[in-house]
Tab-separated table of N, CA and C and ligand atoms in Angstrom:
chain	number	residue	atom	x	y	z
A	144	UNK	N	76.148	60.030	45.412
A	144	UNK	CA	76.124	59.372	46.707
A	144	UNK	C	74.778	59.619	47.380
A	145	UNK	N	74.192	58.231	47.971
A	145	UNK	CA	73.114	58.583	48.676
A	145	UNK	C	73.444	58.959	50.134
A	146	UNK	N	73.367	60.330	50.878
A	146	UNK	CA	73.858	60.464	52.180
A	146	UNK	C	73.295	59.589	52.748
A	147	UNK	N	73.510	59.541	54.639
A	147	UNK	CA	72.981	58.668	55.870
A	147	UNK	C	71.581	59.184	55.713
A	148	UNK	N	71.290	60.089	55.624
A	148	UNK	CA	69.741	60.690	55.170
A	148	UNK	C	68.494	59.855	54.500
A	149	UNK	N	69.439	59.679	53.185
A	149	UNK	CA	68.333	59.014	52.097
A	149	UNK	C	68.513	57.576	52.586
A	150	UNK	N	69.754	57.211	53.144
A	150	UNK	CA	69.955	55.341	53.434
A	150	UNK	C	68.619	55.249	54.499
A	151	UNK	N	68.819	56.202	55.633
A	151	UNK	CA	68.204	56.062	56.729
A	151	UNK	C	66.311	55.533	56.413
A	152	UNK	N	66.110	57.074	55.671
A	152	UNK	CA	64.360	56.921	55.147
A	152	UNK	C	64.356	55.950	54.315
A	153	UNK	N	64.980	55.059	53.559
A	153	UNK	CA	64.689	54.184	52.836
A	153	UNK	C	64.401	54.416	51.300
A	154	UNK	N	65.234	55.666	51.016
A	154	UNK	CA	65.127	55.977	49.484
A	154	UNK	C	65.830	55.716	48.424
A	155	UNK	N	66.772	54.782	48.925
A	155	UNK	CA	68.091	54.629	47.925
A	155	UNK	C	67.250	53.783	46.792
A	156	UNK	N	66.003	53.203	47.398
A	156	UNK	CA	65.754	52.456	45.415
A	156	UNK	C	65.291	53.462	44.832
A	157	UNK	N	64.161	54.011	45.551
A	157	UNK	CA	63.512	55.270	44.108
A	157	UNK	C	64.933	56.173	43.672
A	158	UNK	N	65.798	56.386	44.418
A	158	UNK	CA	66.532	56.854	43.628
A	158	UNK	C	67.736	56.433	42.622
A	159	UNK	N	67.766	55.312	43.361
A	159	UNK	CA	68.830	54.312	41.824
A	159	UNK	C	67.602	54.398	40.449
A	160	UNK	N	66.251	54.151	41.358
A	160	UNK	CA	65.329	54.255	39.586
A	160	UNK	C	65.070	55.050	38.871
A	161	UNK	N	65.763	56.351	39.408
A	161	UNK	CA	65.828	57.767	38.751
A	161	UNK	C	67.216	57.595	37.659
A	162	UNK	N	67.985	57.069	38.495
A	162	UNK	CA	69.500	57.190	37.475
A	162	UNK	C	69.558	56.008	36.356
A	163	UNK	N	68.879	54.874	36.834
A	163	UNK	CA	68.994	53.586	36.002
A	163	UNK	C	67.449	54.153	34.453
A	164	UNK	N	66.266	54.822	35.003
A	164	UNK	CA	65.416	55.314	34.017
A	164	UNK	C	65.887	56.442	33.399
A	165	UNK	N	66.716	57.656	33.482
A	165	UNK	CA	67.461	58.176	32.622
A	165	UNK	C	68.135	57.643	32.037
A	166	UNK	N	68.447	56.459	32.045
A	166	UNK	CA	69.530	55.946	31.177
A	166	UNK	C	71.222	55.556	31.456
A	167	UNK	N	71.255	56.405	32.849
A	167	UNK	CA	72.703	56.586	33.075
A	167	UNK	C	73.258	55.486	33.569
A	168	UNK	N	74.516	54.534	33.262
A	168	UNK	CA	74.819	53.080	33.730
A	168	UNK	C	75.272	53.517	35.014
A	169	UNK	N	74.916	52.744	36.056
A	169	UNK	CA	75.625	52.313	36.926
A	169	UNK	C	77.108	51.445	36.940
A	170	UNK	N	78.325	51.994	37.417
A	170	UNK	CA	79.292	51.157	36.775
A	170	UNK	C	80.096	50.839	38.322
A	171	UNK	N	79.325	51.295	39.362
A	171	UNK	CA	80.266	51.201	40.080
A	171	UNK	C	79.164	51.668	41.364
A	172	UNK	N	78.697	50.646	42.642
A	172	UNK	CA	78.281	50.989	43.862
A	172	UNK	C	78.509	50.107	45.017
A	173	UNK	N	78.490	51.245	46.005
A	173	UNK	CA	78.579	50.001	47.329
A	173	UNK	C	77.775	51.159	48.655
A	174	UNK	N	77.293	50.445	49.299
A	174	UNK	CA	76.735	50.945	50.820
A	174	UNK	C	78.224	50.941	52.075
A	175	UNK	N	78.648	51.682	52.479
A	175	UNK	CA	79.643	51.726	53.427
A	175	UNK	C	79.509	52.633	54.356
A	176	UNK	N	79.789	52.621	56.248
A	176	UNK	CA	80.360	53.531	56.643
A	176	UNK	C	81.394	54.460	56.304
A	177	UNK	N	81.379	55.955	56.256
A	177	UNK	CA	82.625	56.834	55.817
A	177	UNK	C	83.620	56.736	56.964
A	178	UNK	N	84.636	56.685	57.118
A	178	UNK	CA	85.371	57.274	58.301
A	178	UNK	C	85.508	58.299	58.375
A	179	UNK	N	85.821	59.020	59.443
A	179	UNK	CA	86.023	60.493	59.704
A	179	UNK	C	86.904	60.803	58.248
A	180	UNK	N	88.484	60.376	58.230
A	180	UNK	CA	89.359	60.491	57.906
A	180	UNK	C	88.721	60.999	56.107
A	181	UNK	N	87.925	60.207	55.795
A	181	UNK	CA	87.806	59.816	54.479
A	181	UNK	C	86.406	61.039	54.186
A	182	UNK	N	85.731	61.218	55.255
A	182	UNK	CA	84.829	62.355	55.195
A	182	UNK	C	85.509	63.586	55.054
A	183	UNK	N	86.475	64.013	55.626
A	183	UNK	CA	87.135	64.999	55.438
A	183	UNK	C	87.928	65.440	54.206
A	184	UNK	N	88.551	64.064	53.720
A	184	UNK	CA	88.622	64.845	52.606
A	184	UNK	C	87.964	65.103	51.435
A	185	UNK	N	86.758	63.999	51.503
A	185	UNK	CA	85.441	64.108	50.513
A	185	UNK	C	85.100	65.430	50.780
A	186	UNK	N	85.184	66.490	51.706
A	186	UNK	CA	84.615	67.921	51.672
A	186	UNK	C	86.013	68.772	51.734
A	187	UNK	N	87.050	68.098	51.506
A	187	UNK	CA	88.156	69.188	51.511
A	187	UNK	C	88.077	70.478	51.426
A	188	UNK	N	87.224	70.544	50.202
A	188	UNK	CA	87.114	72.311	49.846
A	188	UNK	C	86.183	72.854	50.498
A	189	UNK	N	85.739	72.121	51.905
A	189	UNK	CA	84.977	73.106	52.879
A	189	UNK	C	85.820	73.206	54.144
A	190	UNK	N	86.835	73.533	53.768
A	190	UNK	CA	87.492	72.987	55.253
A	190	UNK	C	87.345	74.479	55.685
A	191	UNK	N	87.180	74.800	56.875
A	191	UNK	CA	86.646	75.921	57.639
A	191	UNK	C	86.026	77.147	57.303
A	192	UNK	N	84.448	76.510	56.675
A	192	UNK	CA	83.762	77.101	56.736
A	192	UNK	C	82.611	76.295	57.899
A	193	UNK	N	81.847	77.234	58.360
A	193	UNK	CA	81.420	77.174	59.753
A	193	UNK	C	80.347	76.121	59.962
A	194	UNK	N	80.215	75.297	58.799
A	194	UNK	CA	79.171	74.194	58.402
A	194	UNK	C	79.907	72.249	58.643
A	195	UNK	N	81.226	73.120	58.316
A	195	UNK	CA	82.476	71.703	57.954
A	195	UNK	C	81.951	70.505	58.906
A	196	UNK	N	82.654	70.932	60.188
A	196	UNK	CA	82.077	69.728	61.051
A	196	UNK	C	81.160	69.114	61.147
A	197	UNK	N	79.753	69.863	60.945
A	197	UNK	CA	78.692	69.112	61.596
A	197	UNK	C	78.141	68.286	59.729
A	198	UNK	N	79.015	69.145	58.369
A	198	UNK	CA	78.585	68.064	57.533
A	198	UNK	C	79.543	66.749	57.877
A	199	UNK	N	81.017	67.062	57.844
A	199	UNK	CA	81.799	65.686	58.408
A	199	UNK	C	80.628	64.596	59.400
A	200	UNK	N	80.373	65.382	60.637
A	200	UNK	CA	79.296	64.220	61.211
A	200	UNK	C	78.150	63.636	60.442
A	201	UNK	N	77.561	64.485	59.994
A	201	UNK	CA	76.399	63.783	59.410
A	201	UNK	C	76.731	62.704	58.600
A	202	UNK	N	78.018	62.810	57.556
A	202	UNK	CA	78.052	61.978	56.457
A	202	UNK	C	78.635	61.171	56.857
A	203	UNK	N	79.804	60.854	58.085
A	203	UNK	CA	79.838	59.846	59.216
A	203	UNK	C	78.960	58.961	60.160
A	204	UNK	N	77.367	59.404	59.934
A	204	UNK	CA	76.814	59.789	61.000
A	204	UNK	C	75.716	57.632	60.635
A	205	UNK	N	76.400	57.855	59.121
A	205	UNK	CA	75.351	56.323	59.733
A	205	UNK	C	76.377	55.924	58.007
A	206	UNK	N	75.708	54.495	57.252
A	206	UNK	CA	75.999	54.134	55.746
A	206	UNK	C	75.112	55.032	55.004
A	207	UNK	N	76.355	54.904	54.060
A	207	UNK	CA	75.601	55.973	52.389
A	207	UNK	C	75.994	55.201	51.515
A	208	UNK	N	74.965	55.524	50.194
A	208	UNK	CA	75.464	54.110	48.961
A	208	UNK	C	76.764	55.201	48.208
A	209	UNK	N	77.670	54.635	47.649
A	209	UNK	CA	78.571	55.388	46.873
A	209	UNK	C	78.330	55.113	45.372
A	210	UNK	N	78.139	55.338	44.258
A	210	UNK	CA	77.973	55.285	43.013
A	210	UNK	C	78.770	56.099	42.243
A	211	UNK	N	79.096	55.135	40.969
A	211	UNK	CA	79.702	55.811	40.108
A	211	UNK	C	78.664	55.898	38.599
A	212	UNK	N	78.388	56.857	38.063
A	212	UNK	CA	77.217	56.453	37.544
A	212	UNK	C	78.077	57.548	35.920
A	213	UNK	N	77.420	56.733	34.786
A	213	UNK	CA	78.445	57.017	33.426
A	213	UNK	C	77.130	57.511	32.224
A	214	UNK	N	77.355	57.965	31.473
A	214	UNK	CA	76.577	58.477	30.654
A	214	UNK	C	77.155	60.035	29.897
A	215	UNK	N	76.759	60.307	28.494
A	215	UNK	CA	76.668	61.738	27.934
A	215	UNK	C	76.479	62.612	28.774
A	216	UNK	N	77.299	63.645	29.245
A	216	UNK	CA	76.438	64.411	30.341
A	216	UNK	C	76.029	64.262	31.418
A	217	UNK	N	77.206	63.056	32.269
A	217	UNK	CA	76.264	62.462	33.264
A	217	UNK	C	76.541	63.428	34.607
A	218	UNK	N	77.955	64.174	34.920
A	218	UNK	CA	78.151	64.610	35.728
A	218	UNK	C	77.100	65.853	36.077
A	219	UNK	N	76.826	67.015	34.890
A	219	UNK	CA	76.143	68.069	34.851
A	219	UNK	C	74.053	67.371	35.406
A	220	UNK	N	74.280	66.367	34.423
A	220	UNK	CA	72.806	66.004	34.870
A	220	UNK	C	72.707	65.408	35.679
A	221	UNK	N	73.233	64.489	36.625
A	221	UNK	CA	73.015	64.131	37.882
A	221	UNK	C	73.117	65.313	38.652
A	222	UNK	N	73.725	66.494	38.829
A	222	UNK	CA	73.737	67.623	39.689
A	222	UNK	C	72.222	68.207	39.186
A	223	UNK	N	71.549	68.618	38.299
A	223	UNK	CA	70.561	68.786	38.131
A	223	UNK	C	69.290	67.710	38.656
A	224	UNK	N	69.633	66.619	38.492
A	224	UNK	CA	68.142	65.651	39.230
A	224	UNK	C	68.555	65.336	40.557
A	225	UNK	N	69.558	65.824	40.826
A	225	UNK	CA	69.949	65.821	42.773
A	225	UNK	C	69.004	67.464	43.134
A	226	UNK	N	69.405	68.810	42.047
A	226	UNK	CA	68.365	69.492	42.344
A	226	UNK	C	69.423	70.757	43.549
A	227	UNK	N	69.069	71.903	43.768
A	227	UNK	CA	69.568	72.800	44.532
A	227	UNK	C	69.869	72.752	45.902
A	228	UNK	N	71.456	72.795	46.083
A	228	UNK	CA	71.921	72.772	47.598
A	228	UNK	C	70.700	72.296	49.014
A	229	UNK	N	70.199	73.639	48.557
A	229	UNK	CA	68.987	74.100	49.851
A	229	UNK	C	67.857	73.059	49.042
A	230	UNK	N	67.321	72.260	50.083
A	230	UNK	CA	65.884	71.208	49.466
A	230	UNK	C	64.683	72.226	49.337
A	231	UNK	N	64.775	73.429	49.961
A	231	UNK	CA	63.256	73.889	50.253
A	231	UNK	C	63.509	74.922	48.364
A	232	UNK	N	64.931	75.023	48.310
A	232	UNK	CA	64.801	75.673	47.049
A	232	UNK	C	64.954	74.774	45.648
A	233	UNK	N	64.862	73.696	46.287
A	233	UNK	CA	65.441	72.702	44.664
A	233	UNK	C	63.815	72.566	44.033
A	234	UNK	N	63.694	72.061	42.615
A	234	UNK	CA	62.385	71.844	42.011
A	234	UNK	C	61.986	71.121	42.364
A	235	UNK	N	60.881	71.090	42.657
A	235	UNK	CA	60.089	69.916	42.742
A	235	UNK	C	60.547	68.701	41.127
A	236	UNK	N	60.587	67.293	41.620
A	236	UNK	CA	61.186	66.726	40.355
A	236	UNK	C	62.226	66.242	40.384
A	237	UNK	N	62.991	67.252	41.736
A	237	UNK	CA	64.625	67.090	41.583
A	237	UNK	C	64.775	65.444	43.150
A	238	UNK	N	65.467	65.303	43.503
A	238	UNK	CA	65.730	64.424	44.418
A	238	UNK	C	65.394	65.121	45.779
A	239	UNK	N	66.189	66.212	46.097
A	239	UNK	CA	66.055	67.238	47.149
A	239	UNK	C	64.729	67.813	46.775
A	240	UNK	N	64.141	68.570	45.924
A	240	UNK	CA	62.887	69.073	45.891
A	240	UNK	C	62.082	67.791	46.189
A	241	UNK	N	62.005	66.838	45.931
A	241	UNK	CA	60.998	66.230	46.720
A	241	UNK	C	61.121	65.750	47.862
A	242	UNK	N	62.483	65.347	48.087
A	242	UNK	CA	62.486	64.571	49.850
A	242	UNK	C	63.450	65.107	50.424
A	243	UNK	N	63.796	66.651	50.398
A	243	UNK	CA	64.319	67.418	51.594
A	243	UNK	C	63.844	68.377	52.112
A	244	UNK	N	64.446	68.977	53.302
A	244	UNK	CA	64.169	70.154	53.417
A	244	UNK	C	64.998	70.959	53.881
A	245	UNK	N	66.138	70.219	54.837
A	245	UNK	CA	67.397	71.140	55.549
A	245	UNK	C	68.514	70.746	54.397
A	246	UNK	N	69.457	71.815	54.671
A	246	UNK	CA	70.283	71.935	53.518
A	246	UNK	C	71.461	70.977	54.088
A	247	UNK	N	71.423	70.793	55.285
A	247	UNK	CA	72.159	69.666	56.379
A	247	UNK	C	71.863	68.294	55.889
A	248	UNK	N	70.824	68.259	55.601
A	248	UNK	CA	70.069	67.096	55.579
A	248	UNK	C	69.412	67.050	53.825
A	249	UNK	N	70.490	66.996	52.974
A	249	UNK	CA	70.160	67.065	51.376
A	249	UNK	C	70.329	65.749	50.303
A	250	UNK	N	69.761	64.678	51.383
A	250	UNK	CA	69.530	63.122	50.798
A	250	UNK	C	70.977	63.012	49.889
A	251	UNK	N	71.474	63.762	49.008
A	251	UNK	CA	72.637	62.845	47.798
A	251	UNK	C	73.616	64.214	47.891
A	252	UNK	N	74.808	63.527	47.361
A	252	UNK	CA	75.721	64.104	46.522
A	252	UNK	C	76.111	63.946	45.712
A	253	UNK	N	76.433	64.812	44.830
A	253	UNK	CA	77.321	64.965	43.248
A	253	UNK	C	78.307	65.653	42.870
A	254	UNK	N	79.489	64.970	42.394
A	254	UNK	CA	80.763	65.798	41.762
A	254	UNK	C	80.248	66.799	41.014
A	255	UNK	N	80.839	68.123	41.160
A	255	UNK	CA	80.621	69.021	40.043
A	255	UNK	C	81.463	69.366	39.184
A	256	UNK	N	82.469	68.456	39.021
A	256	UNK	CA	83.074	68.765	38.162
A	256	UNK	C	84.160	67.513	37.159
A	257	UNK	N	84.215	67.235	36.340
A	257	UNK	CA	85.367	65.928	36.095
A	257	UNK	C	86.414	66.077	37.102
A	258	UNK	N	86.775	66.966	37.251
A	258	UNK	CA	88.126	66.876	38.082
A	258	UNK	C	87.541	66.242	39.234
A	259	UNK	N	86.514	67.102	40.272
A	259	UNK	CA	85.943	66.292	41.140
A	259	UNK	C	85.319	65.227	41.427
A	260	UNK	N	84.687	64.400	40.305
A	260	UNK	CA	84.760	62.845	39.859
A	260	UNK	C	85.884	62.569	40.223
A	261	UNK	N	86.826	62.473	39.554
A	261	UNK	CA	88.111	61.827	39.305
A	261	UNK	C	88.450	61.422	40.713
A	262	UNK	N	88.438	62.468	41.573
A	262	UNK	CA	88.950	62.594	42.684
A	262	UNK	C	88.391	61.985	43.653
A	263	UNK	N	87.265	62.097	43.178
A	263	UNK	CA	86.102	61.492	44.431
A	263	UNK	C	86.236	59.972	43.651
A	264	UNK	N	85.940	59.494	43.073
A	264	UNK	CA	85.837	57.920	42.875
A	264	UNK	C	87.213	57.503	43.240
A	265	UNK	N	88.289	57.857	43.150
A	265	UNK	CA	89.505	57.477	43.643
A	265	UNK	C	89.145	57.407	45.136
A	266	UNK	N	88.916	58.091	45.636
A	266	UNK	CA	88.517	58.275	47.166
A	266	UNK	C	87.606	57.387	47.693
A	267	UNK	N	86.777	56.846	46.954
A	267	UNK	CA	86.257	55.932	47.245
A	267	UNK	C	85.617	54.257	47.061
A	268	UNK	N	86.334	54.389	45.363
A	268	UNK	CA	86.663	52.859	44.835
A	268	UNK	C	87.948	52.510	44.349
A	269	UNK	N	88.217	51.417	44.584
A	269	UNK	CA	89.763	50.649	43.919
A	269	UNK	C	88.815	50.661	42.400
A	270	UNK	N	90.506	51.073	41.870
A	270	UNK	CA	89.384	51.175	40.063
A	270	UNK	C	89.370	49.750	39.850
A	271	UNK	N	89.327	48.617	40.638
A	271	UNK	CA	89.234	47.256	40.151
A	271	UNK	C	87.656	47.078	40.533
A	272	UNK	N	87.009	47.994	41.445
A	272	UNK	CA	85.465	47.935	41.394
A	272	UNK	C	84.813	48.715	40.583
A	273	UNK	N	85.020	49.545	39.602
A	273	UNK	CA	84.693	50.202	38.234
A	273	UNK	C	84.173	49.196	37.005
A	274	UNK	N	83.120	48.597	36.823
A	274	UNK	CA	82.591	47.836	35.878
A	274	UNK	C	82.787	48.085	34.338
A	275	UNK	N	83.171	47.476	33.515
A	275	UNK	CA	82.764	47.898	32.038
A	275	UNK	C	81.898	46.873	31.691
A	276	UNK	N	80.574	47.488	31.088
A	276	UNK	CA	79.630	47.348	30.131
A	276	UNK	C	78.628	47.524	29.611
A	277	UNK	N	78.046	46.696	28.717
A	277	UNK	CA	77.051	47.324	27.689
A	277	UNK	C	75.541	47.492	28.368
A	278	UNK	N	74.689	48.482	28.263
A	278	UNK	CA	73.403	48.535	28.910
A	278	UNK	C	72.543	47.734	27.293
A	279	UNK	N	71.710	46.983	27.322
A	279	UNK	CA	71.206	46.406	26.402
A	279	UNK	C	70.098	47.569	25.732
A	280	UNK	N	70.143	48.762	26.444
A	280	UNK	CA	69.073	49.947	25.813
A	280	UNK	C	70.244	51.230	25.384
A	281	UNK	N	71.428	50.779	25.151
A	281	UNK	CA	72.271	51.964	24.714
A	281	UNK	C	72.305	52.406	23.523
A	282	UNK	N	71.864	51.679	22.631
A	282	UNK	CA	71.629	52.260	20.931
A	282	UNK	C	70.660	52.543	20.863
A	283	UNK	N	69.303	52.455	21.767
A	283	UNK	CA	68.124	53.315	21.773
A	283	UNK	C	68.374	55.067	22.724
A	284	UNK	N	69.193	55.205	23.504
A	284	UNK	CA	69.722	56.296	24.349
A	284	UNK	C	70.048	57.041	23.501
A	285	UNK	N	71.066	56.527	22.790
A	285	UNK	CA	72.330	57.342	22.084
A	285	UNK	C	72.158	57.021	20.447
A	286	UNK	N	72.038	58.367	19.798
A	286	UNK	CA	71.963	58.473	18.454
A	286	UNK	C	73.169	57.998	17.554
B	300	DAT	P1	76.390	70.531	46.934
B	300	DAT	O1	76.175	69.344	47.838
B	300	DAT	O2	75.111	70.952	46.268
B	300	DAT	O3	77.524	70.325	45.956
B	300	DAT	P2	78.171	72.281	48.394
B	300	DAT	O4	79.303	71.573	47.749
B	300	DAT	O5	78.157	73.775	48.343
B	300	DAT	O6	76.769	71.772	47.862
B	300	DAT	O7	78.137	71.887	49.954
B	300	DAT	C1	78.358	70.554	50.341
B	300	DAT	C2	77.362	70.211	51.407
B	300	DAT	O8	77.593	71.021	52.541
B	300	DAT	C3	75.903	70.462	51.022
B	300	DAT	O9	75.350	69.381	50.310
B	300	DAT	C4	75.274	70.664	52.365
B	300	DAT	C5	76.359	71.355	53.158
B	300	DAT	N1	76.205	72.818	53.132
B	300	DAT	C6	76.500	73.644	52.108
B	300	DAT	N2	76.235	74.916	52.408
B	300	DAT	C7	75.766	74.895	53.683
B	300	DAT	C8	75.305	75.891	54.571
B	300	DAT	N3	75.286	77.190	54.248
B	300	DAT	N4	74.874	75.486	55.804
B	300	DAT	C9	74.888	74.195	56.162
B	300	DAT	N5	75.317	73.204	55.354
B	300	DAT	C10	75.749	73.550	54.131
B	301	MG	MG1	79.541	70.206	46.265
């Protein structure tokens, strides 16, 4: 997900051209306001810790693109080119190492886990907006 952050500065293409030049398909996006309702439980597992609210606002706070993005490895390596929580500590390279700096303010998010995929794309697409198909560079990707 690109937060209100990255929509706001205008980064959502360089960063679709990060996921579409790794290789990883896009199978599934849209730009939407979150509702409260729907922010909350996208952070369920922060529920009262002393950060909760003011991430609920932020990610309320304007549109974010939602993506479902598919590939070998795609969950682990999209958390790696999104790059470390804190922007001032992510690599340079990573999404956050180059265009963050508050950990409030950390341009994207990523499931870390299948389970948390699962959960999160339910949460935020009818699986009738889930695409199937072929990238015309997939037998050059994949051995
Ligand atoms: P991530 O987004 O890398 O999966 P997370 O799941 O631990 O990180 O936290 C979700 C978001 O909450 C994170 O992107 C930014 C915010 N956040 C996390 N820790 C925070 C903290 N100590 N202070 C303020 N915001 C925090
Ligand atoms: Mg997380």
């Amino acid at each position: 997900m690109v937060k209100p952050d990255g929509v706001q500065r205008g980064l959502v293409g360089k960063i679709l051209q990060r996921i579409e030049e790794k290789g990883f398909k896009i199978v599934a996006m849209k730009l939407a306001a979150m509702p409260e309702a729907k922010a909350k439980e996208h952070y369920a597992e922060h529920v009262g810790k002393k950060f909760y609210q003011d991430l609920v606002d932020f990610i309320t706070s304007g549109p974010s693109v939602s993506l479902v993005v598919e590939g070998r490895g795609a969950i682990a390596a999209m958390r790696k080119m999104n790059g470390a929580t804190n922007p001032v500590e992510a690599v340079p390279g990573t999404i956050r190492g180059d265009w963050g700096i508050e950990t409030g303010r950390n341009v994207v998010h990523g499931s870390d886990s299948p389970a948390s995929a699962s959960r999160e794309i339910a949460l935020h697409f009818d699986p009738s907006e889930l695409v199937t198909y072929k990238r015309i560079d997939e037998e050059w990707l994949y051995e």
